[in-house]
Every structure is written in structure tokens, then in C-alpha cells.
mmCIF file of C-alpha atoms in Angstrom:
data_model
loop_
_atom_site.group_PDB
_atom_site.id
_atom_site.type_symbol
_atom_site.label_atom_id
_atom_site.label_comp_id
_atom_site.label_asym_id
_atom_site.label_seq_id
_atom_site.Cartn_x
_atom_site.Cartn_y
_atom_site.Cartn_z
ATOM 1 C CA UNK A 1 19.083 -7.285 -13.528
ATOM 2 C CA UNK A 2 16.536 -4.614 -12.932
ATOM 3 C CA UNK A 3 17.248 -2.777 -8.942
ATOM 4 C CA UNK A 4 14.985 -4.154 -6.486
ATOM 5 C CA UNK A 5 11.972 -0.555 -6.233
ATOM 6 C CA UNK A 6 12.224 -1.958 -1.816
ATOM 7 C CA UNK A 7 14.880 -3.801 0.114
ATOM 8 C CA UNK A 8 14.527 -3.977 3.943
ATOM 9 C CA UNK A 9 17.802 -5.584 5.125
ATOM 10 C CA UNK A 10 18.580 -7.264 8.936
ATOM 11 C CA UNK A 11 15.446 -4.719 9.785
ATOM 12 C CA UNK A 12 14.048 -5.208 13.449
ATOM 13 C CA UNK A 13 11.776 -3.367 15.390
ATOM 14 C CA UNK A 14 10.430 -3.261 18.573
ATOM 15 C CA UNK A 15 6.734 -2.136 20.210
ATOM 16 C CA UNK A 16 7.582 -2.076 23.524
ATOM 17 C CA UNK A 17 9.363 -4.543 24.920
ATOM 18 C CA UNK A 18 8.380 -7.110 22.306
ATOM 19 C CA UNK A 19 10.726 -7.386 18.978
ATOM 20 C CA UNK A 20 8.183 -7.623 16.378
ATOM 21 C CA UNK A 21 10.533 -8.185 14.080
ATOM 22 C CA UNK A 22 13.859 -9.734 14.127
ATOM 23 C CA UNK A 23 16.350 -9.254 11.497
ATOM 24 C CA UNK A 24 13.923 -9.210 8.645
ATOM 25 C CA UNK A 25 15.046 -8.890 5.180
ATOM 26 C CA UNK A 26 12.580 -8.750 2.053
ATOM 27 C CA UNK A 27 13.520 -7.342 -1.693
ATOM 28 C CA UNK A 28 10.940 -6.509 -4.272
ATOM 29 C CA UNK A 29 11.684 -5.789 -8.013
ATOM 30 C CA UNK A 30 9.095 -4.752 -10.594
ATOM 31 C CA UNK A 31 6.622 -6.217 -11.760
ATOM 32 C CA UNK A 32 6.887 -8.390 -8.441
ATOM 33 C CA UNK A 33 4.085 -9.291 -6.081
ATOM 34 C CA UNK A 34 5.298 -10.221 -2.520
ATOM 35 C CA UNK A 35 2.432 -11.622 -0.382
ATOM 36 C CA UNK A 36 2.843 -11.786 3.664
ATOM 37 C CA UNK A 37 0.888 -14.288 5.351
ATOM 38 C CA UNK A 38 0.231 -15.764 8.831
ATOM 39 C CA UNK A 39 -2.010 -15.166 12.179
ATOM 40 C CA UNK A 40 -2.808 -11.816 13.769
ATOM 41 C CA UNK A 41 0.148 -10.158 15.529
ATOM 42 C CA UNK A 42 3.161 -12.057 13.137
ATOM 43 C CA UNK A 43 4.030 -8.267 12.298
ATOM 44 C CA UNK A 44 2.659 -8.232 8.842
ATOM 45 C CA UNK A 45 1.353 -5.066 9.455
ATOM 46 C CA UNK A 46 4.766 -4.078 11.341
ATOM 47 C CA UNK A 47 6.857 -4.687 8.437
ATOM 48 C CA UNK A 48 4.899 -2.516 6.336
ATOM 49 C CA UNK A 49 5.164 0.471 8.156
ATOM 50 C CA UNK A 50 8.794 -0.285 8.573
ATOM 51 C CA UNK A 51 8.990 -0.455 4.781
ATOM 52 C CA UNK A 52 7.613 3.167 4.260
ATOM 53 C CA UNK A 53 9.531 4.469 6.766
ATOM 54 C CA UNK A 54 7.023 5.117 9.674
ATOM 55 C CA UNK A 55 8.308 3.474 12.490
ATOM 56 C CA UNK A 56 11.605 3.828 14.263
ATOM 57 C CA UNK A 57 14.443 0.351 13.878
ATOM 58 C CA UNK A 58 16.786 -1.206 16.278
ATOM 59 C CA UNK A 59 18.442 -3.009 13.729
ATOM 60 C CA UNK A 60 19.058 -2.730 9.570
ATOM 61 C CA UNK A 61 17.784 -0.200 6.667
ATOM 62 C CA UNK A 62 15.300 0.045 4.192
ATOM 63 C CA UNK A 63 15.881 1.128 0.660
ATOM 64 C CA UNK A 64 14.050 2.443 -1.748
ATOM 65 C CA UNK A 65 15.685 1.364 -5.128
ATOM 66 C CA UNK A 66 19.047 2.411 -3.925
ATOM 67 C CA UNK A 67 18.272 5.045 -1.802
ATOM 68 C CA UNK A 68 18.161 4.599 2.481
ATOM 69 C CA UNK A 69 14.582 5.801 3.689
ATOM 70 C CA UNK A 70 15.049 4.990 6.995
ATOM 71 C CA UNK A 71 17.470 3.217 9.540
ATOM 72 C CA UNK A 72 18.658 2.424 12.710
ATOM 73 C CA UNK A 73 20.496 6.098 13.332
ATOM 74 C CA UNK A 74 17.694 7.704 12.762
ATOM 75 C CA UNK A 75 18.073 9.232 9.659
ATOM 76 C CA UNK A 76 14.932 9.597 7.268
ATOM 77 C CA UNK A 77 14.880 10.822 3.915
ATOM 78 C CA UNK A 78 11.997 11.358 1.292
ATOM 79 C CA UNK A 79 11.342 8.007 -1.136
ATOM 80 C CA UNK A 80 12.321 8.787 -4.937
ATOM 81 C CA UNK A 81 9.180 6.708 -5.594
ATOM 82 C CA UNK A 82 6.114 7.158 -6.280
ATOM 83 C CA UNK A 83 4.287 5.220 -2.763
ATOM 84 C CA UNK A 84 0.905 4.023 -2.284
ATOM 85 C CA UNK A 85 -0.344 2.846 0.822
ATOM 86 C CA UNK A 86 -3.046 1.373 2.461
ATOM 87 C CA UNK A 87 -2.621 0.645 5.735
ATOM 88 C CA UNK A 88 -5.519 -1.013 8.096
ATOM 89 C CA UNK A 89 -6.496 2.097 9.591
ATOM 90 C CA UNK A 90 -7.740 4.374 6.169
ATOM 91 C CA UNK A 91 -6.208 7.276 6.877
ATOM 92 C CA UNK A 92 -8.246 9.635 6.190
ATOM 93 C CA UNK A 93 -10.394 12.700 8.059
ATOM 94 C CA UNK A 94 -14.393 12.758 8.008
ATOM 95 C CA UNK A 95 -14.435 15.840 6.280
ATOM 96 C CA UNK A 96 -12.871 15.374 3.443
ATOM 97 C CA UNK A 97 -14.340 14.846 0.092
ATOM 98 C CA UNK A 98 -13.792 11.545 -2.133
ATOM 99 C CA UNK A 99 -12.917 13.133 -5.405
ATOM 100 C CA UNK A 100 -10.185 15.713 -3.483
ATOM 101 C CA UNK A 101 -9.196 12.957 -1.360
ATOM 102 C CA UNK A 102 -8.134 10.663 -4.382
ATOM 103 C CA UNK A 103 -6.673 13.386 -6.212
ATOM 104 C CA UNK A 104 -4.662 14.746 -3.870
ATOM 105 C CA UNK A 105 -3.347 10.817 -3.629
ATOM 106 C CA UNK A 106 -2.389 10.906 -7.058
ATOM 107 C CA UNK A 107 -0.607 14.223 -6.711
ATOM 108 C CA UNK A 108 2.325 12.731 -5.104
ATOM 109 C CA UNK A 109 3.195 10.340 -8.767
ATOM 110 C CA UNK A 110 3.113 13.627 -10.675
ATOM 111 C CA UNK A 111 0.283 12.720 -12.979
ATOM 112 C CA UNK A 112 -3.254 12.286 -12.621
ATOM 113 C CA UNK A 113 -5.463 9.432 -13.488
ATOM 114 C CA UNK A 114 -9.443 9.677 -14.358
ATOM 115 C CA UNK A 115 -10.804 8.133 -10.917
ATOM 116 C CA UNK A 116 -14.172 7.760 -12.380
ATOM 117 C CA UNK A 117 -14.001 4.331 -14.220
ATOM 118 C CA UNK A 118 -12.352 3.271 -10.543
ATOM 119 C CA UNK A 119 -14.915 4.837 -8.610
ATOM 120 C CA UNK A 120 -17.305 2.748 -11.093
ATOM 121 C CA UNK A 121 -15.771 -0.511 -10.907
ATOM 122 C CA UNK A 122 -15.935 -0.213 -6.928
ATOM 123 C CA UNK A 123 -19.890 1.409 -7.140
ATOM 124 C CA UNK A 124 -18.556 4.975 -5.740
ATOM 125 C CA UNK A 125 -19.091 7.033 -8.604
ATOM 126 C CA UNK A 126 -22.172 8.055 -6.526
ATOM 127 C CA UNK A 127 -20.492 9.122 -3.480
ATOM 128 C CA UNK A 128 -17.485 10.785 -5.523
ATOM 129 C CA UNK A 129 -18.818 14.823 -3.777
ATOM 130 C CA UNK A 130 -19.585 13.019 -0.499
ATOM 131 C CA UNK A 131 -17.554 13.793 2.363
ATOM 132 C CA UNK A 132 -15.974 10.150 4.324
ATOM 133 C CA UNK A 133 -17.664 10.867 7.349
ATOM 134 C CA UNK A 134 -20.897 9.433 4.988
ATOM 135 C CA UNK A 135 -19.782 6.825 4.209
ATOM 136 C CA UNK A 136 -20.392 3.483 5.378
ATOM 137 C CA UNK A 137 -17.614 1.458 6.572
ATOM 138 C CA UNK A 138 -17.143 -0.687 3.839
ATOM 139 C CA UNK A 139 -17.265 2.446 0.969
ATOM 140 C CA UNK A 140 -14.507 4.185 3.397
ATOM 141 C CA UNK A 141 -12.193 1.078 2.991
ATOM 142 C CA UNK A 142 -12.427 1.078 -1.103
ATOM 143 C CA UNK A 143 -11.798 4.983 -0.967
ATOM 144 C CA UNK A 144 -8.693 4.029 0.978
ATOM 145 C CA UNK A 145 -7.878 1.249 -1.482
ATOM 146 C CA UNK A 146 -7.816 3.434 -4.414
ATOM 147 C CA UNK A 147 -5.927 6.139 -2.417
ATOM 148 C CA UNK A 148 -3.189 3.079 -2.430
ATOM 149 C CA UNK A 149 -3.936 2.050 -5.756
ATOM 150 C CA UNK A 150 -4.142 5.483 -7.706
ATOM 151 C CA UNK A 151 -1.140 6.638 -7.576
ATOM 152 C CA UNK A 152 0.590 4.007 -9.188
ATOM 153 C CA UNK A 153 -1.953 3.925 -11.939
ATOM 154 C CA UNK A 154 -0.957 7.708 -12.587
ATOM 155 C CA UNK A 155 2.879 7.170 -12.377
ATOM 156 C CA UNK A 156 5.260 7.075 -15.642
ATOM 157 C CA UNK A 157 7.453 5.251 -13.617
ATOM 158 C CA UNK A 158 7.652 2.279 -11.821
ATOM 159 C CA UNK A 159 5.955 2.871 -8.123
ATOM 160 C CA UNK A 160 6.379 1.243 -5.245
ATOM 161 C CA UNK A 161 2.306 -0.370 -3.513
ATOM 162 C CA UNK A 162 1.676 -1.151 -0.235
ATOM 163 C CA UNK A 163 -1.479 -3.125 0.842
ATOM 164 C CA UNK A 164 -2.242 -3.955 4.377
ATOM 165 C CA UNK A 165 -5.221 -6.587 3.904
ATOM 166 C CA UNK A 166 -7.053 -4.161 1.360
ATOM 167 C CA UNK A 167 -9.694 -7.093 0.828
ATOM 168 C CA UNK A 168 -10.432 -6.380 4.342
ATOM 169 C CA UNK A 169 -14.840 -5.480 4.231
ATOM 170 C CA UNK A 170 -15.149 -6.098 0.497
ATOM 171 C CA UNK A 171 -17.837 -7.803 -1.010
ATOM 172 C CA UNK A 172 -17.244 -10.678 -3.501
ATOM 173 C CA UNK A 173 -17.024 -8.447 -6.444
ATOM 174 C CA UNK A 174 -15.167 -5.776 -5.075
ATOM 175 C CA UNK A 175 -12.238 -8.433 -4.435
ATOM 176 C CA UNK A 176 -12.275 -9.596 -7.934
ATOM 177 C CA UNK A 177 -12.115 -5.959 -9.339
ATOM 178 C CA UNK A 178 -9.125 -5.628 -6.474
ATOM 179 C CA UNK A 179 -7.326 -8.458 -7.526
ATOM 180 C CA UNK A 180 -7.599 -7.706 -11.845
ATOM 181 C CA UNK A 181 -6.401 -4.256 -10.525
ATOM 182 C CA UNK A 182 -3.049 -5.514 -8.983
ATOM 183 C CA UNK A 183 -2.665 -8.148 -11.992
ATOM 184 C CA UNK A 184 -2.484 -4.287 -14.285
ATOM 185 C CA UNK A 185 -0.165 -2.942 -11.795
ATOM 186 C CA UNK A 186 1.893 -5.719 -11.596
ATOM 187 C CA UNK A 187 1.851 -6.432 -15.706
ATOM 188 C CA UNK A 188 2.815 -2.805 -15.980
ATOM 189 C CA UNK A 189 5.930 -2.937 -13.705
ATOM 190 C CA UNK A 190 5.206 -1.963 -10.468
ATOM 191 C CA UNK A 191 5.851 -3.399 -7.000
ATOM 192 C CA UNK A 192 3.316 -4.545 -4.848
ATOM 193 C CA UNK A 193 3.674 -6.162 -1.346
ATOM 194 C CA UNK A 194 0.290 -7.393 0.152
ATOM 195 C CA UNK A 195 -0.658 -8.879 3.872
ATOM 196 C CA UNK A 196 -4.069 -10.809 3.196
ATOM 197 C CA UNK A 197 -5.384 -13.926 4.532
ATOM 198 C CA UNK A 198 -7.596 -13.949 1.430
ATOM 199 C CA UNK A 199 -6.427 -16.860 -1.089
ATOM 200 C CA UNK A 200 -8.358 -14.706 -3.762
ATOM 201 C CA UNK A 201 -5.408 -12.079 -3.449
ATOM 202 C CA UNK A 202 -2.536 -14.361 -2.623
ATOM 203 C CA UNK A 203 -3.128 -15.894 -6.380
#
């Protein structure tokens, strides 16, 4: 049996006083597509920031095939995967340009990808030499989509995705192109856990 690419285990975490979460445990293998659901302020988001190590834990460990990211002594250490994320907030500064901003994204898997055929398929391939600060708010969130999305796309080995409700300002057909994307990832043995309230995406 292949080794789960995350494992949180008896994780909790508190903001504030409030425990957020409470003895959580979740395991992802590849080619494996975990899906969080439930109302604003459940702690989807909380548990993913937990599972790439950002955010400090009262309780429990997360792993990162068998290696301990992050637990409740403390003690980080660097992810032998290759990580995408995309968290709600995108992440990224006004001046920086699409095309660098993507590639320097993929840079962390060790291999680079062609990001025009992505920017393409999301109607970017415009705004590729733009700076973010131009862009609307809706072409921002599909640059930090593909941040999340690239690097697994360029990795030789099976990567690890994160998606905080990517679907979150895309029109219809940018969803659709979202969704055949993580179907690829997913077919090609990657990991992907996804917070959404969009049915499109649970499927």
C-alpha cells in the first residue's frame, strides 16, 4: 500500500481562545482527492494551514509522507514534497509580474512547465508581462490558482495540492477548466485536498 503524500494525526489548534480544531486526523494517498466541506468558520481553512505547516498546534503532528513537518514541540522541518498552495488570501505582491510569479512557483518541484496553454485555458495569456497590481480581482485569483496548480504539473514526482476554495470568483468556464485540471492531477498521482462549497469541484 502506497504511503499516505499527508497525514495530520490528533492535530488541534487554537486562534485565541477558541480550539478550531480538536483532535483532527486526515490521511491522503495519491491519486486521492479529499474534499472539506461545511459553513464559514468550521476551520476548513484552519486545517489547511495546519497541513503545510503554517500555524503553531496544541495537540498531534503532521506528516509529509513519513516525514514530521510540524508539531506540537515546535519543531518544523522543510516538506520532501513538492507543495502547492492556494490559500484564500493569493499571496502575492502588486508588483510582481505573472509570468515570474508562476515560474518562480514551479521552481520549488524542480522542473518547469510551459504556463502558456494554462494561462490560455484561464484567458491570461494576455496579462502574462502584467504586473498583479493590474489585475482585476477575479484574474488575481486564477494567477493564484495556477501558482497552486503549477507546480504539481511540473513535478516528476508525486506532489502534495492544497486548495482553499480556488473556485472562489471564477466564472462558469473557468471552474470547468479548474475542475478537468484536478481530474489530470489526480489521474497522474498526486494529492489534492480541496475546501469548496462548489458541488462542481466536490465531484
Amino acid at each position: 500500500m502506497a504511503k499516505p503524500l499527508l497525514c495530520l494525526e490528533d492535530v488541534q489548534v487554537r486562534r485565541g481562545m477558541s480550539t478550531v480544531l480538536d483532535r483532527c486526523s486526515v490521511e491522503i494517498s495519491s491519486g486521492q482527492t479529499v474534499v472539506l466541506t461545511g459553513a464559514n468558520g468550521a476551520g476548513k481553512s484552519t486545517l489547511m494551514e495546519a497541513a503545510v505547516g503554517l500555524l503553531p498546534l496544541e495537540m498531534g503532528h503532521v506528516l509529509h509522507l513519513e516525514t514530521v513537518i510540524a508539531d506540537a514541540e515546535g519543531r518544523r522541518r522543510a516538506s520532501p514534497l513538492t507543495v502547492g498552495t492556494v490559500l484564500q488570501k493569493n499571496g502575492m505582491v502588486g508588483g510582481e509580474i505573472v509570468s515570474e510569479h508562476l515560474h518562480c512557483a514551479m521552481a520549488m518541484s524542480g522542473s518547469i512547465v510551459d504556463a502558456e496553454p494554462f494561462l490560455q485555458a484561464f484567458n491570461l495569456a494576455h496579462r502574462a508581462n502584467d504586473a498583479v497590481a493590474h489585475l482585476s480581482q477575479g484574474q488575481a485569483r486564477k494567477v493564484a490558482v495556477l501558482s497552486g496548480l503549477l507546480p504539481a504539473f511540473a513535478s516528476l514526482t508525486p506532489a502534495l495540492v492544497l486548495l482553499d476554495e480556488p473556485d472562489a470568483g471564477l466564472d462558469d468556464p473557468s471552474v470547468e477548466v479548474l475542475c478537468d485540471w484536478m481530474d489530470q492531477l489526480r489521474s497522474k498521482g498526486h494529492a489534492l485536498l480541496v475546501a469548496t462549497h462548489d458541488r462542481r469541484v466536490m465531484n
